[in-house]
Amino acid sequence: MRLLRRHTLQIVRKTSEGYYNENGRWVSGEASVTVPIRGNLQPYNNSLTQKVLPKGVVATDVRILYTVAQLRTSDEVAWTEADVLLLNDVEYECFSVMDWSQQLARTSHYEYLFIRRDKINQVRNASE
C-alpha cells in the first residue's frame, strides 16, 4: 500500500544493553544505530485511537506512525529500550504498538504511538 511508504523517517535503536545502577536508576546503553524506515506519520487524534496517554502528556506531544517495519517499545523483562524517532531535531519515543499484520491481510502493518521524549521523561521523573 502506497500510504505506508509516504514518509522516510530516521529511527535510532540502541544496540547495547542498559543497566540499573546502585541507586536503582536506569542507565541507557551507549551504542546505537540510525535506521531509515518508510511509513505514514500522522498527528495524534484521541477520538480515533481511544488510547489513554500518560498523565501530563497532551495530544500535541504524540504522533502515530503506520508502517510495515517492526519497531521496539521499552521492555523491562527483555532489557530493551524503546526505539526513538527523530523528527525536526525532536526525539519521540516509541510508546505502544498495535499489530495489524495478522488481522488484515490486505493492509498488513503496525500502528505505533510515539511520545515526545522530553515530555515522557518529565512524567517519569515526577513520579520518583
Short mmCIF file of C-alpha atoms in Angstrom, two decimals:
data_model
loop_
_atom_site.label_atom_id
_atom_site.label_comp_id
_atom_site.label_asym_id
_atom_site.label_seq_id
_atom_site.Cartn_x
_atom_site.Cartn_y
_atom_site.Cartn_z
CA MET A 1 0.00 0.00 0.00
CA ARG A 2 1.45 3.33 -1.08
CA LEU A 3 0.29 5.21 2.03
CA LEU A 4 2.58 3.08 4.21
CA ARG A 5 5.61 4.37 2.25
CA ARG A 6 4.71 8.06 2.25
CA HIS A 7 7.42 9.38 4.62
CA THR A 8 11.06 8.39 5.12
CA LEU A 9 11.95 8.66 8.80
CA GLN A 10 15.04 8.11 10.96
CA ILE A 11 14.81 5.63 13.85
CA VAL A 12 17.55 5.40 16.49
CA ARG A 13 17.87 1.96 18.08
CA LYS A 14 20.14 1.08 21.00
CA THR A 15 22.44 -1.83 20.15
CA SER A 16 23.94 -2.26 23.63
CA GLU A 17 22.02 -3.16 26.77
CA GLY A 18 21.38 -0.69 29.53
CA TYR A 19 21.57 -1.49 33.22
CA TYR A 20 20.35 -0.36 36.64
CA ASN A 21 22.93 1.49 38.72
CA GLU A 22 23.42 1.14 42.50
CA ASN A 23 20.68 3.75 43.10
CA GLY A 24 18.17 1.72 41.08
CA ARG A 25 18.09 4.20 38.18
CA TRP A 26 18.21 3.00 34.58
CA VAL A 27 21.43 3.80 32.69
CA SER A 28 20.97 3.78 28.93
CA GLY A 29 23.15 1.68 26.66
CA GLU A 30 25.90 3.59 24.86
CA ALA A 31 25.94 2.17 21.32
CA SER A 32 23.15 2.96 18.88
CA VAL A 33 22.41 2.77 15.17
CA THR A 34 20.26 5.04 12.98
CA VAL A 35 17.95 3.18 10.60
CA PRO A 36 15.82 4.77 7.86
CA ILE A 37 12.27 3.42 7.60
CA ARG A 38 9.27 4.20 5.42
CA GLY A 39 5.82 4.82 6.84
CA ASN A 40 2.93 7.21 7.23
CA LEU A 41 3.29 9.68 10.13
CA GLN A 42 0.12 11.32 11.42
CA PRO A 43 -0.84 13.69 14.24
CA TYR A 44 -2.46 12.06 17.24
CA ASN A 45 -6.27 12.05 17.28
CA ASN A 46 -7.63 10.64 20.54
CA SER A 47 -11.16 10.20 19.18
CA LEU A 48 -9.87 7.68 16.63
CA THR A 49 -7.42 5.67 18.72
CA GLN A 50 -9.08 5.73 22.17
CA LYS A 51 -5.66 5.35 23.86
CA VAL A 52 -5.01 6.72 27.31
CA LEU A 53 -1.89 8.86 27.44
CA PRO A 54 0.37 9.09 30.49
CA LYS A 55 -0.53 11.86 32.93
CA GLY A 56 1.00 15.17 31.82
CA VAL A 57 1.27 14.23 28.13
CA VAL A 58 -1.08 16.07 25.77
CA ALA A 59 -2.18 15.11 22.26
CA THR A 60 0.15 17.64 20.59
CA ASP A 61 3.12 15.71 22.06
CA VAL A 62 2.13 12.48 20.29
CA ARG A 63 2.47 11.15 16.73
CA ILE A 64 1.05 7.98 15.15
CA LEU A 65 3.19 6.00 12.72
CA TYR A 66 1.78 3.39 10.36
CA THR A 67 4.49 1.18 8.86
CA VAL A 68 5.41 -2.38 7.93
CA ALA A 69 8.68 -2.05 9.89
CA GLN A 70 8.91 -3.78 13.25
CA LEU A 71 9.95 -1.31 15.96
CA ARG A 72 10.58 -1.78 19.68
CA THR A 73 8.90 -0.38 22.75
CA SER A 74 10.72 -0.49 26.08
CA ASP A 75 10.64 -3.86 27.82
CA GLU A 76 11.94 -4.25 31.37
CA VAL A 77 11.89 -8.05 31.15
CA ALA A 78 13.98 -8.23 27.96
CA TRP A 79 16.06 -5.17 28.98
CA THR A 80 15.41 -3.43 25.67
CA GLU A 81 14.99 0.29 25.21
CA ALA A 82 12.35 1.85 23.01
CA ASP A 83 13.22 2.97 19.51
CA VAL A 84 13.44 6.73 19.06
CA LEU A 85 12.03 8.67 16.10
CA LEU A 86 13.98 11.79 15.09
CA LEU A 87 11.63 14.44 13.74
CA ASN A 88 12.83 18.04 13.19
CA ASP A 89 15.55 17.61 15.85
CA VAL A 90 12.98 16.42 18.39
CA GLU A 91 13.11 12.89 19.81
CA TYR A 92 9.92 10.84 20.06
CA GLU A 93 9.95 7.56 21.99
CA CYS A 94 8.03 4.50 20.79
CA PHE A 95 5.37 4.14 23.48
CA SER A 96 2.93 1.48 22.23
CA VAL A 97 2.27 -0.80 19.29
CA MET A 98 -0.83 -2.26 17.70
CA ASP A 99 -0.06 -5.23 15.43
CA TRP A 100 -2.40 -5.28 12.43
CA SER A 101 -0.22 -7.71 10.47
CA GLN A 102 -2.36 -10.76 11.33
CA GLN A 103 -5.83 -9.18 11.35
CA LEU A 104 -5.96 -7.52 7.94
CA ALA A 105 -4.45 -9.41 5.03
CA ARG A 106 -4.68 -6.56 2.51
CA THR A 107 -3.23 -3.83 4.75
CA SER A 108 -0.76 -5.74 6.92
CA HIS A 109 1.05 -3.13 9.08
CA TYR A 110 1.85 -1.87 12.58
CA GLU A 111 0.45 1.20 14.33
CA TYR A 112 2.87 2.90 16.74
CA LEU A 113 2.33 5.74 19.20
CA PHE A 114 5.38 7.98 19.64
CA ILE A 115 5.54 10.46 22.53
CA ARG A 116 7.98 13.38 22.76
CA ARG A 117 10.86 12.11 24.83
CA ASP A 118 11.25 15.30 26.87
CA LYS A 119 7.56 15.17 27.87
CA ILE A 120 7.55 11.50 28.80
CA ASN A 121 10.77 11.95 30.82
CA GLN A 122 9.13 14.79 32.78
CA VAL A 123 6.35 12.37 33.71
CA ARG A 124 8.84 9.64 34.67
CA ASN A 125 10.97 12.00 36.78
CA ALA A 126 7.94 13.47 38.56
CA SER A 127 6.88 10.02 39.80
CA GLU A 128 10.23 9.34 41.52
#
